[in-house]
XYZ file of C-alpha atoms in Angstrom:
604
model
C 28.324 -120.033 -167.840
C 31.888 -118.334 -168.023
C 34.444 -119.976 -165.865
C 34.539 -116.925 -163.555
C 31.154 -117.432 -162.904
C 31.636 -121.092 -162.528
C 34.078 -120.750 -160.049
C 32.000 -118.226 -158.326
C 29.074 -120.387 -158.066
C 31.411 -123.633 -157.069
C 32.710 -121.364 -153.838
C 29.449 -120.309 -152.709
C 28.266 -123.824 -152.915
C 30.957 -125.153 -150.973
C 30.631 -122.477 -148.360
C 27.496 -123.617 -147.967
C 27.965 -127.138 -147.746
C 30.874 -126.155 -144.850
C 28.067 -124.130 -142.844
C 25.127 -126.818 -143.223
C 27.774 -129.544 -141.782
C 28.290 -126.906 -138.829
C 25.027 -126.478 -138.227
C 24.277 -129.832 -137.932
C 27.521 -129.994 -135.664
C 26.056 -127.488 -133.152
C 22.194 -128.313 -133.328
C 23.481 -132.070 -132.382
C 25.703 -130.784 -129.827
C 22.843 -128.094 -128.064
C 19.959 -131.331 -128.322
C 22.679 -133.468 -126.315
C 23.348 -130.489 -123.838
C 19.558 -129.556 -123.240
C 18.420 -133.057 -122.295
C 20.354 -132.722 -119.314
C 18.162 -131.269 -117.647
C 15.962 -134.433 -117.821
C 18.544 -136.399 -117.354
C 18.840 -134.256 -114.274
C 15.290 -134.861 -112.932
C 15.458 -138.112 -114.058
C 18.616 -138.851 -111.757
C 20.168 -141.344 -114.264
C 23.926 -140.382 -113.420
C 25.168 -142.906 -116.026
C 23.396 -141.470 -118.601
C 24.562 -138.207 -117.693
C 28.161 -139.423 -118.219
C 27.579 -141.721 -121.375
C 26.515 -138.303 -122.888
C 29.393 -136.444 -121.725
C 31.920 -138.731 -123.007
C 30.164 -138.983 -126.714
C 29.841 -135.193 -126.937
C 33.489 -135.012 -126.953
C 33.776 -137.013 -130.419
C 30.765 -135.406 -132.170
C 32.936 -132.374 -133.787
C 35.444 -134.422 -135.186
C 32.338 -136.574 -136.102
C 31.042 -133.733 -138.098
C 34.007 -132.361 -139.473
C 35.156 -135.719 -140.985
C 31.807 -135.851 -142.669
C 31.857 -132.521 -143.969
C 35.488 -133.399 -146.033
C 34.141 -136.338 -147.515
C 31.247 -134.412 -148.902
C 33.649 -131.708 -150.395
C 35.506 -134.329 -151.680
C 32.885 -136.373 -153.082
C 30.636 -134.078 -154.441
C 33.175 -130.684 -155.021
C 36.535 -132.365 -155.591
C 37.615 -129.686 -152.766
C 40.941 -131.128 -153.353
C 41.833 -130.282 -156.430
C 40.128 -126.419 -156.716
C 42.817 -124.184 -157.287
C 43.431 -121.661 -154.673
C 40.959 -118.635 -156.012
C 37.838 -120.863 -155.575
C 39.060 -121.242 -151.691
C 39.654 -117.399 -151.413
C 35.903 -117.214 -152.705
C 34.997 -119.790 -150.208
C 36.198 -117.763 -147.337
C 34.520 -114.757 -148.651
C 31.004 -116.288 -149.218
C 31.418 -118.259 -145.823
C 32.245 -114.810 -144.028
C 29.022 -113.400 -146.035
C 26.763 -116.542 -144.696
C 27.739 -115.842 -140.906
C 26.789 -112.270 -140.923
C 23.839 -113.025 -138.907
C 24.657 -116.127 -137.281
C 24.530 -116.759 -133.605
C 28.004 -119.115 -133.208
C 30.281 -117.388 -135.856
C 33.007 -118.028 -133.550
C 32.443 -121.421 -133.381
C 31.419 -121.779 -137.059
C 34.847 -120.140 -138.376
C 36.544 -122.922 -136.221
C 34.742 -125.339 -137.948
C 35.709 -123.575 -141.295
C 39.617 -124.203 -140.425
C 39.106 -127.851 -139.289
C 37.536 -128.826 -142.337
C 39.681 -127.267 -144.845
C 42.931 -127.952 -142.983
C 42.521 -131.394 -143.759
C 41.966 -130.291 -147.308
C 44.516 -127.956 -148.336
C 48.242 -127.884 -148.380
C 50.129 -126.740 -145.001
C 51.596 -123.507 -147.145
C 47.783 -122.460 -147.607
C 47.636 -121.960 -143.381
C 47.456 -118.410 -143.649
C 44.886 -115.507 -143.240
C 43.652 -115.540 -147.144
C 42.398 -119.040 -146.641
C 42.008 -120.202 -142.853
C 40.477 -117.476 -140.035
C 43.914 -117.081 -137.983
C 41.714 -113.979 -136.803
C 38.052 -113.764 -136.417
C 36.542 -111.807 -139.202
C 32.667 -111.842 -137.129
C 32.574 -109.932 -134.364
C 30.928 -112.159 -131.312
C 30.184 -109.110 -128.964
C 26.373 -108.222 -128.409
C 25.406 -111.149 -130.226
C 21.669 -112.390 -129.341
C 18.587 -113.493 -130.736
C 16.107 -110.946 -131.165
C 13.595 -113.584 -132.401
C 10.312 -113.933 -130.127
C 10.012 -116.152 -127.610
C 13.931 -117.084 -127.676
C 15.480 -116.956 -124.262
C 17.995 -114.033 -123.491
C 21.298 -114.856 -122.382
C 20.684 -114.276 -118.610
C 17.701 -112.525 -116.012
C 18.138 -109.384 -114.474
C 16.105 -109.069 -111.159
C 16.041 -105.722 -109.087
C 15.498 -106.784 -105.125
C 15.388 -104.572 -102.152
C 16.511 -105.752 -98.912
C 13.020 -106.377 -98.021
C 12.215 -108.606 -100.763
C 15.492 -110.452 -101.667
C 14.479 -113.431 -100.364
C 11.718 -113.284 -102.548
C 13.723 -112.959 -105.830
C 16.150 -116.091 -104.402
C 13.073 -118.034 -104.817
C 11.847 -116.800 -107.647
C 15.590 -117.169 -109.418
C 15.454 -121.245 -108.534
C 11.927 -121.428 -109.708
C 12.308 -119.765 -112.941
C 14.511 -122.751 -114.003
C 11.226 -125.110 -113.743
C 12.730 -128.421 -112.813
C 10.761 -130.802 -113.246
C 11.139 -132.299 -109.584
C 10.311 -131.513 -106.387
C 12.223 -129.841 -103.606
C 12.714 -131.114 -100.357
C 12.180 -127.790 -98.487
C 12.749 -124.960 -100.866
C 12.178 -122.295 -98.237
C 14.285 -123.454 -96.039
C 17.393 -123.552 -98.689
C 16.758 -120.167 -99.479
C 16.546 -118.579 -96.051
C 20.061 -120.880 -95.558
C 21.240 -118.638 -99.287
C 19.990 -115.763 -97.605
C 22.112 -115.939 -94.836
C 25.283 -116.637 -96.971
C 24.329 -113.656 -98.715
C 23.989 -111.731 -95.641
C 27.523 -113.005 -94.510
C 29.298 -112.054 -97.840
C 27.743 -108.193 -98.154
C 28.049 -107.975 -94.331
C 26.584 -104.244 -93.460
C 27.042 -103.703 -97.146
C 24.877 -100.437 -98.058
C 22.231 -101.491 -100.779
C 22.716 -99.031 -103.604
C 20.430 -97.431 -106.657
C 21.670 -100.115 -109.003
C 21.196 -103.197 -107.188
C 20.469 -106.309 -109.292
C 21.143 -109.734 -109.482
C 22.266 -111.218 -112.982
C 21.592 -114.927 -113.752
C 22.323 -117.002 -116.826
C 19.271 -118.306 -118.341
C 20.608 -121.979 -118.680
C 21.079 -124.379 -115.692
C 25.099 -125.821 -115.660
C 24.817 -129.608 -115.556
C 28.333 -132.172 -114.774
C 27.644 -135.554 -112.914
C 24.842 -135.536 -110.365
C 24.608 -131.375 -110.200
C 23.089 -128.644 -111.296
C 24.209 -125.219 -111.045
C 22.796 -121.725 -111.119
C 25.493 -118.992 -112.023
C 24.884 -115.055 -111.797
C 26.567 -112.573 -110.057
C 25.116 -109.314 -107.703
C 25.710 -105.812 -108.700
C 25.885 -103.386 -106.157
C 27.233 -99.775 -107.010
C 31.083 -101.059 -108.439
C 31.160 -103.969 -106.766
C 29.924 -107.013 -108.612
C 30.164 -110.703 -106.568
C 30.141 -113.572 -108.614
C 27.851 -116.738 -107.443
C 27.096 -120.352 -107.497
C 24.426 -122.100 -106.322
C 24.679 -126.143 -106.457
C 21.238 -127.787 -106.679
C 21.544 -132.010 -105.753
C 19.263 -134.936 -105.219
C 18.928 -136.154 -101.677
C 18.913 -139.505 -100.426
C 14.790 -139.530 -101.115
C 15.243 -138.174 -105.249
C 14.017 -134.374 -103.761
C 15.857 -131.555 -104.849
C 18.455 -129.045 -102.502
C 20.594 -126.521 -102.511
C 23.756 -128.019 -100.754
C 26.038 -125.051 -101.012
C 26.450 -121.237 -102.042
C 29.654 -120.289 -103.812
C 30.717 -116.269 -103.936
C 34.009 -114.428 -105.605
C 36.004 -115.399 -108.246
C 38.406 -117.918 -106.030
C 35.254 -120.292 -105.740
C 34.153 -119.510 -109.373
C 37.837 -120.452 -110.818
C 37.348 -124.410 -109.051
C 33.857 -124.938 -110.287
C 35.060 -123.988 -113.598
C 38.709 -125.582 -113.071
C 40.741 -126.924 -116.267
C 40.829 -130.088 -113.711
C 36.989 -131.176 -113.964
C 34.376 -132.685 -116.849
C 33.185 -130.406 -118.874
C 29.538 -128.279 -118.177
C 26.201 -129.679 -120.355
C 24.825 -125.958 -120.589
C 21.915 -125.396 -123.365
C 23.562 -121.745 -125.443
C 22.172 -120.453 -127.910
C 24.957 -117.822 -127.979
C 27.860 -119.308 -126.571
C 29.699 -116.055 -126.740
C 27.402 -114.629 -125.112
C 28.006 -117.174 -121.959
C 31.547 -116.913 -122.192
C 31.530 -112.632 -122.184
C 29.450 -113.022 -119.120
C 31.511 -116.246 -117.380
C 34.624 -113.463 -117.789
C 32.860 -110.991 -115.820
C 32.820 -113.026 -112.835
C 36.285 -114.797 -113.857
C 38.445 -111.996 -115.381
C 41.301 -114.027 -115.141
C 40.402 -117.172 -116.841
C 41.659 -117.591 -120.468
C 38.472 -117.584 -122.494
C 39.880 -120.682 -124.130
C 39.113 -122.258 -120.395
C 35.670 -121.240 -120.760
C 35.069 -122.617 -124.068
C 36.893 -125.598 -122.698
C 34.798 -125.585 -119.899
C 31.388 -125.598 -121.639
C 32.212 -128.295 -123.903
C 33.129 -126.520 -126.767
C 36.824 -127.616 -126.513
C 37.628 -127.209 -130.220
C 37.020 -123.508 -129.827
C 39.125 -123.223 -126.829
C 41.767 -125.059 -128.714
C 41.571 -122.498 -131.342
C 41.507 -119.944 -129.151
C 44.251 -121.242 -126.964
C 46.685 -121.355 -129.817
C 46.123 -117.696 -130.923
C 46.816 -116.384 -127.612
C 50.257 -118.581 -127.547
C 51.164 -116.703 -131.211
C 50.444 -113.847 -129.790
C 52.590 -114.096 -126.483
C 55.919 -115.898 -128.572
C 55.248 -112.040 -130.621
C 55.573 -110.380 -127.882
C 58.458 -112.292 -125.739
C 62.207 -113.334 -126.305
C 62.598 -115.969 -123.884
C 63.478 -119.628 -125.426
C 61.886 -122.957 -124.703
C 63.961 -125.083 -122.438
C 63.273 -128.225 -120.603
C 60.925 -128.586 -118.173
C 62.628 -128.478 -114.509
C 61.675 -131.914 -112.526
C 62.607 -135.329 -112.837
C 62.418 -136.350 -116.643
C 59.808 -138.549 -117.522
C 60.422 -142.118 -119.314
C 57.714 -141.813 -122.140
C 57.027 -138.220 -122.554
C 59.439 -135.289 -123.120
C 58.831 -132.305 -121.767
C 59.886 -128.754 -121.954
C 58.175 -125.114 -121.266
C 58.678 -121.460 -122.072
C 59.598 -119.636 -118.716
C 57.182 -116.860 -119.316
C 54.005 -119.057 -120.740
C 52.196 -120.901 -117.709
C 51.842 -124.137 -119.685
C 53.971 -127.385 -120.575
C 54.929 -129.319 -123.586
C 54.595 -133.072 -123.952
C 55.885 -135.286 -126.229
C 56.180 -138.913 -126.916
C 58.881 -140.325 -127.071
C 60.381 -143.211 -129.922
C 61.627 -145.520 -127.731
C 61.125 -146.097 -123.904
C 63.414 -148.097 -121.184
C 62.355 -151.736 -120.544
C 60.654 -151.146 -117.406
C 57.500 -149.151 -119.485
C 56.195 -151.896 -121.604
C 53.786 -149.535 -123.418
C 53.420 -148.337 -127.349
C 52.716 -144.674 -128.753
C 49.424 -145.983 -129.294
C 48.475 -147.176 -126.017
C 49.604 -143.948 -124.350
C 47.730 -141.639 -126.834
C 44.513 -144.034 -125.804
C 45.306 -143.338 -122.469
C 45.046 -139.518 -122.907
C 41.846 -139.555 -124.791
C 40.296 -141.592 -121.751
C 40.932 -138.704 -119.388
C 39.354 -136.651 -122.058
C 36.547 -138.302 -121.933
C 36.285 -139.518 -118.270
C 35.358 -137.579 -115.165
C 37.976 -135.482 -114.196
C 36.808 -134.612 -110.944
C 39.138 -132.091 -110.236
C 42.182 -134.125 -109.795
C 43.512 -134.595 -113.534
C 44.879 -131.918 -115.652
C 43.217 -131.403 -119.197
C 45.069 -131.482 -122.037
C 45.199 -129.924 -125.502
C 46.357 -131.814 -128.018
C 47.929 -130.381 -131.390
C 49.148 -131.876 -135.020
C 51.859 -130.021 -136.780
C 52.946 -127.403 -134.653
C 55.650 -125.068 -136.057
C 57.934 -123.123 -133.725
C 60.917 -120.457 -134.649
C 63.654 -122.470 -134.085
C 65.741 -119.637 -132.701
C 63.694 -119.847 -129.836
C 64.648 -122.965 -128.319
C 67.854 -124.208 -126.100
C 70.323 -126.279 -127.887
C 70.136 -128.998 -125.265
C 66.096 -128.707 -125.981
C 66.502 -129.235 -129.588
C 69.380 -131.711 -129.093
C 67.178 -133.706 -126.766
C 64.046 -133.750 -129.140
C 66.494 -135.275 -131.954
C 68.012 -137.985 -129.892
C 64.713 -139.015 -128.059
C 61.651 -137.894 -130.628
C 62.988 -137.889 -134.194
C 59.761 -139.554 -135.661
C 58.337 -136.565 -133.849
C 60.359 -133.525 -135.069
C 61.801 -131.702 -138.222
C 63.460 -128.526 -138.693
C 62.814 -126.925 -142.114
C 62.400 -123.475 -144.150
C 59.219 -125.661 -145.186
C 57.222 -121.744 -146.158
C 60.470 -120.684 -148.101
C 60.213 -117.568 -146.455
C 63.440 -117.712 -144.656
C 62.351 -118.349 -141.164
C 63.697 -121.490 -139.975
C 60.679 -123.671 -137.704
C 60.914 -126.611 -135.583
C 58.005 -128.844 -136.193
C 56.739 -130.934 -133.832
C 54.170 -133.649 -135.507
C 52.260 -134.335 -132.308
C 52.391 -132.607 -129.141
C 49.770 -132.159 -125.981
C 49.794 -129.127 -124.441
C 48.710 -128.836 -120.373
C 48.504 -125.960 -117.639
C 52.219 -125.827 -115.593
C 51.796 -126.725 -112.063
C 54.989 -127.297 -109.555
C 55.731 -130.862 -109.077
C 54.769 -132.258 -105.690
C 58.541 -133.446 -105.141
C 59.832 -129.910 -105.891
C 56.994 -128.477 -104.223
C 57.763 -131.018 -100.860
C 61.545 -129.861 -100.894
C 60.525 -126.416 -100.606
C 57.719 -125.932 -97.940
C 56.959 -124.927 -94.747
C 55.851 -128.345 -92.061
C 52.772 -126.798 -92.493
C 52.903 -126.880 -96.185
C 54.047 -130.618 -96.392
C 51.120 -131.649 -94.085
C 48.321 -130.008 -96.336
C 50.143 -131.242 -99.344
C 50.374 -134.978 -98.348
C 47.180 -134.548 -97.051
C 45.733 -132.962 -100.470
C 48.009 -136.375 -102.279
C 45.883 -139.074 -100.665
C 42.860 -137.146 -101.077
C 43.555 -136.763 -104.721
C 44.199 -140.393 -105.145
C 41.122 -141.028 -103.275
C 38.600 -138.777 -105.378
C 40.512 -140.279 -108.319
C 39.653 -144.102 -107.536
C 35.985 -142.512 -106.667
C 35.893 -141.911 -110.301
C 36.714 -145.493 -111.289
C 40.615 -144.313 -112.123
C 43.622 -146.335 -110.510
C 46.248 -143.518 -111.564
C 48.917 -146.321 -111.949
C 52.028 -144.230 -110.753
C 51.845 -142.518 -107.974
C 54.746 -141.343 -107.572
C 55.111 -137.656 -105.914
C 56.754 -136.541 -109.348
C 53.772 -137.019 -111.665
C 51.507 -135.322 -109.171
C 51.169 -131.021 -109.326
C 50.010 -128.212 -106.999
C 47.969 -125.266 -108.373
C 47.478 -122.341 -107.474
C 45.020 -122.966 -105.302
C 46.994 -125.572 -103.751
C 45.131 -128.522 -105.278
C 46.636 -131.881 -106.328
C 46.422 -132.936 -109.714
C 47.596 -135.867 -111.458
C 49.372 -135.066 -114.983
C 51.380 -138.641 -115.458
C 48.438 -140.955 -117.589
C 50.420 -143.349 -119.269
C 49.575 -145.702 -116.480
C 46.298 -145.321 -115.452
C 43.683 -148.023 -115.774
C 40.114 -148.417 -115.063
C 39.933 -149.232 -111.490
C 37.098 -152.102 -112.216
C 39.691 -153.439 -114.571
C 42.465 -153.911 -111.830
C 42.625 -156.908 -109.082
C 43.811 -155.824 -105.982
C 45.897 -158.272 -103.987
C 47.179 -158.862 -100.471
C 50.742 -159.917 -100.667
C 50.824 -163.965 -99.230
C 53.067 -164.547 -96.665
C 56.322 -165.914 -98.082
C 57.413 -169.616 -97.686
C 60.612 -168.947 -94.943
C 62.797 -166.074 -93.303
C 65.341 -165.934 -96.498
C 63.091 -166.098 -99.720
C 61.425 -162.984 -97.644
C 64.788 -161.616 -96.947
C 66.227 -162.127 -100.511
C 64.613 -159.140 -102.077
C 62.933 -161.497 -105.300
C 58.934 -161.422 -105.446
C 57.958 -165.192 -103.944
C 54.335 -164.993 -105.797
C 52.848 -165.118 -109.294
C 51.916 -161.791 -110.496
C 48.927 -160.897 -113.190
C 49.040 -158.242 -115.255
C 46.467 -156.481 -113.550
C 47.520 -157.443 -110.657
C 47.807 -154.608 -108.137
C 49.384 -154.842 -104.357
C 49.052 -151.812 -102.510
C 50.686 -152.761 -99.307
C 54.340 -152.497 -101.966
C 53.495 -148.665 -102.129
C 54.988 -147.892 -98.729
C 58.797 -148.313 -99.858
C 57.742 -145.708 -103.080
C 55.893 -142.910 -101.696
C 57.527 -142.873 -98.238
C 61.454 -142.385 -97.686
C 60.339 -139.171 -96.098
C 59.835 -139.675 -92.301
C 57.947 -136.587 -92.152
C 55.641 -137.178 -95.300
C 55.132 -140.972 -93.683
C 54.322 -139.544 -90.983
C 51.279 -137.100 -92.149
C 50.759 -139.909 -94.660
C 49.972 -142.791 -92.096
C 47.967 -140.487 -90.040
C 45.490 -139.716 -92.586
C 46.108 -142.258 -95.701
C 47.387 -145.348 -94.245
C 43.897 -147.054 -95.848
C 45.594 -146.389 -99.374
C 48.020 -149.453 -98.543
C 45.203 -151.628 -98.038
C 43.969 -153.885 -100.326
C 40.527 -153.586 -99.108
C 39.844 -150.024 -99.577
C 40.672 -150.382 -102.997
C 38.902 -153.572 -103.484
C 35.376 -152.287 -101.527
C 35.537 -149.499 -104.151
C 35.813 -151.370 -106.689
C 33.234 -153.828 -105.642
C 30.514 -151.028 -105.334
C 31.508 -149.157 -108.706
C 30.714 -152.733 -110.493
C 27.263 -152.319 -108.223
C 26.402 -149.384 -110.006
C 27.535 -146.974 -107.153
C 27.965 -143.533 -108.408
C 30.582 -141.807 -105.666
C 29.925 -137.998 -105.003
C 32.956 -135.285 -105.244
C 32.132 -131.840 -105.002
C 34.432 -129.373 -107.010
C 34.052 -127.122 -103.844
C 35.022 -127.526 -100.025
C 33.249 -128.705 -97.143
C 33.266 -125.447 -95.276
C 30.517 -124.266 -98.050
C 27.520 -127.077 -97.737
C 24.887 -125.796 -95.484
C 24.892 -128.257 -92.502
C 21.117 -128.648 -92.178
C 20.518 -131.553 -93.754
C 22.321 -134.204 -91.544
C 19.359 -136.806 -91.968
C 18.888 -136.690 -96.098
C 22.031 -135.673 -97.074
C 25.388 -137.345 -97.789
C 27.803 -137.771 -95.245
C 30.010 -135.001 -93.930
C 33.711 -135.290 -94.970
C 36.969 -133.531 -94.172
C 37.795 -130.943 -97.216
C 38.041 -132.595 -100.626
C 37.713 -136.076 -99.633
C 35.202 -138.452 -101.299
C 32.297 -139.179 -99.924
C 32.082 -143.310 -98.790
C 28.941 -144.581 -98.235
């Protein structure tokens, strides 16, 4: 065989051997997604979470397997650079017909990143831009599922098709009064189109897959009357006897945007065209990134990928330079933004004052246990990045000066392409959506504002130690408001499992002057925790004490925290609902969980 067509044959094998190990990657990934369902009906909430967490780790999993096999059995290293450009081709030529090409040309770039030399990251031998179209993707083969139902009610018969829309999903459990959720649905749809006049085109649009995260399950669609289109939700739960209900129905894109918020775990939804989910999830969600949505159904890598393209494309199209971020500067991580991109930049620092007694190490863990842990609304996700090269001309002397003097391990500035361009390279960097700090964000509102944000604080803590997370510092700094005027928590290098914490009631001190003299009287753990200290922290502010007391003054006792922690090491499972109160149907006062004021957990 002539070296031409030894080379030839080399690529196409190794394009293969890329696309088996993705394939593998996503069957592995869909098996894991699809038995939530039973894990569902079987109500095994632990389960549900174990499964979560380890989906997270199975593409890097995959993708570490698939470069030891081109190393092994290809010597991938050492092909010279026409054999790659043959790779890409043949890969390209295997994904004509595939139903994730998106997700497969990802994989592509993770796997021979690690491979090749930086000065190969380019569009001859990476996918910087998709070369497979994802739009009208489906699977035309019998019996496969489409990617959502279409259902054409009247007026007369829409309660009908409600029913028919929840029992089309076949879960394997009973309801505890099915007719009576729907007629409660069909009154929320009633309220929502008002006198609304039904039109020729009326239909209601479901996706064909159930959207599973802790103990729900969710059916997503949207009606289409004449223009107007209304996205929904409908959150199915277990009562307190294991029967099924619909607690809640969710319309418009507001209510959409929190179920689907960068703040919460990510969805267990069986695809068999993810782009195919993610076109439709932007039809009710327009202005969600579709790097969100990827995030959002698990497929994180992809949203990575996608979230970087869109930031190439918006430093082409803007002049403005990265500066610091405004806010108190943090002690471990640097920070800085660009004005015009909603997001943040975080880096760690080299060295950290003597009060943090922490290691790069130790705060990366951190970060990857929010990845994998519940979110429940109240902690930011992150994106984290290796390598990241930035035109140096586009960032603030006092930025660049500040990167030098606190993350030099971190940074270099180089021609490193030879092209000319001069790039600031940051070696490892997570990336997070920009919120407004609550202590900015305090110094600027209304009364009225302060009182909803304090209140929104303590109920932000509170969902968070529902989740088994003590957030560590809670100061008002490392706390943000969204848009929607939620809380999150952004600050991790502190947090702990709350199970792994002792909470302590400070003992009364031996006289009048060792209380008086300002030094701690008592032996201190390292776990040790004593919430009644938090006061002298969190509340300088009469007026933020005051909202605080009124409505948090449990969070500076040491038996709220302990009780929780006590019935998380029972096997308690708390509930937090990514929507408000104002939604759940009210019906169900004798089966269902407690009422609560809006976004607080629910205590049994």
């Amino acid at each position: 065989m002539f070296p031409q067509q030894l080379n030839d044959t080399r690529a196409f094998e190794i394009a293969k051997a890329l696309l088996d190990g993705f394939n593998r990657h996503y069957r592995l990934f869909r098996e894991t997604s699809a038995a939530a369902k039973q894990r569902f009906e079987a109500a095994d909430w632990a389960g549900q979470q174990r499964a979560q967490r380890e989906r997270i780790v199975y593409y890097d999993l995959r993708v570490q397997e698939a470069v030891e096999r081109l190393r092994s059995e290809f010597r991938a290293h050492e092909l010279p650079m026409d054999v790659w450009h043959q790779v890409k081709l043949h890969y390209i030529g295997l994904l004509t017909n595939h139903l994730q090409p998106e997700l497969a040309e990802t994989f592509f770039n993770s796997v021979t990143t690690k491979i090749l030399h930086r000065s190969y990251f380019h569009n001859d031998f990476i996918f910087v831009r998709p070369a497979i179209s994802t739009e009208y993707i489906e699977n035309d083969e019998p019996g496969s599922l489409p990617t959502f139902r279409v259902y054409y009610p009247t007026r007369d018969s829409l309660r009908e098709t409600l029913h028919r829309i929840v029992t089309n999903f076949q879960l394997q459990r009973e309801f505890d009064d099915l007719d009576r959720d729907v007629d409660l649905v069909l009154q929320a749809v009633d309220r929502e189109f008002g006198d609304m006049r039904i039109r020729t085109n009326f239909q209601v649009q479901v996706l064909s897959s159930l959207f599973f995260r802790n103990k729900g399950a969710y059916i997503v669609g949207k009606f289409i009357n004449g223009y107007r289109e209304i996205p929904f939700s409908l959150p199915i739960l277990h009562d307190e006897r294991g029967r099924l209900y619909i607690d809640a129905a969710l319309f418009g894109e507001d209510q959409l945007q929190k179920l689907f918020s960068f703040a919460r775990a990510y969805f267990m939804v069986e695809m068999e065209v993810p782009a195919a989910y993610v076109h439709f999830l932007r039809s009710l969600m327009p202005h969600k990134p579709r790097s969100e949505i990827y995030n959002a159904l698990g497929l994180h890598k992809q949203g990575k990928n996608l979230f970087y393209r869109d930031f190439l494309f918006h430093l082409r199209h803007s002049s403005d330079k990265f500066r610091i971020a405004p806010g108190i500067k943090g002690m471990v991580m640097l920070v800085f933004d660009l004005p015009s991109f909603p997001y943040v930049f975080k880096v760690i620092k080299d060295f950290f004052p003597p009060q943090k007694d922490t290691t790069r190490e130790q705060i990366q863990a951190k970060y990857r246990l929010v990845k994998q842990h519940d979110r429940v609304g109240r902690m930011a996700d992150t994106l984290e990045y290796s390598n990241v090269a930035f035109p140096f001309e586009r960032f603030e002397e006092d930025l660049v000066q500040e990167l030098l003097h606190y993350c030099p391990s971190q940074v270099e500035i180089s021609d490193r392409d030879g092209d000319g361009q001069v790039e600031l390279i940051i070696r490892h960097v997570y990336i997070e959506r920009r919120m407004i700090p609550l202590n900015i964000y305090l110094q600027e509102a209304t009364p009225g504002q302060v009182e909803q944000a304090v209140i929104e604080y303590g109920n932000a803590i509170k969902d968070l130690v529902a989740a088994n997370i003590f957030p560590g510092d809670m100061l008002w700094k490392n706390f943000g408001v969204t848009r929607h005027d939620k809380v999150v928590f952004y600050d991790y290098d502190e947090i702990e499992y709350l199970t792994d914490c002792n909470f302590r009631r400070v003992p009364p001190a031996p006289n009048e002057e060792v209380e008086m003299s300002g030094e701690i009287w008592y032996p201190v753990g390292p776990r040790d925790i004593f919430p009644e200290t938090f006061g002298p922290f969190l509340l300088g502010n009469e007026k933020v004490r005051d909202v605080f007391m009124r409505h948090h003054a449990d969070l500076l006792d040491p038996e709220f925290w302990q009780g929780h922690k006590e019935r998380i090491l029972a096997g308690h499972m708390h509930d937090v609902f990514p929507y408000d109160t104002c939604h759940r149907f009210r019906v169900r006062e004798r089966t269902a969980p407690v009422e609560r004021p809006v976004d607080e957990p629910v205590v049994p």
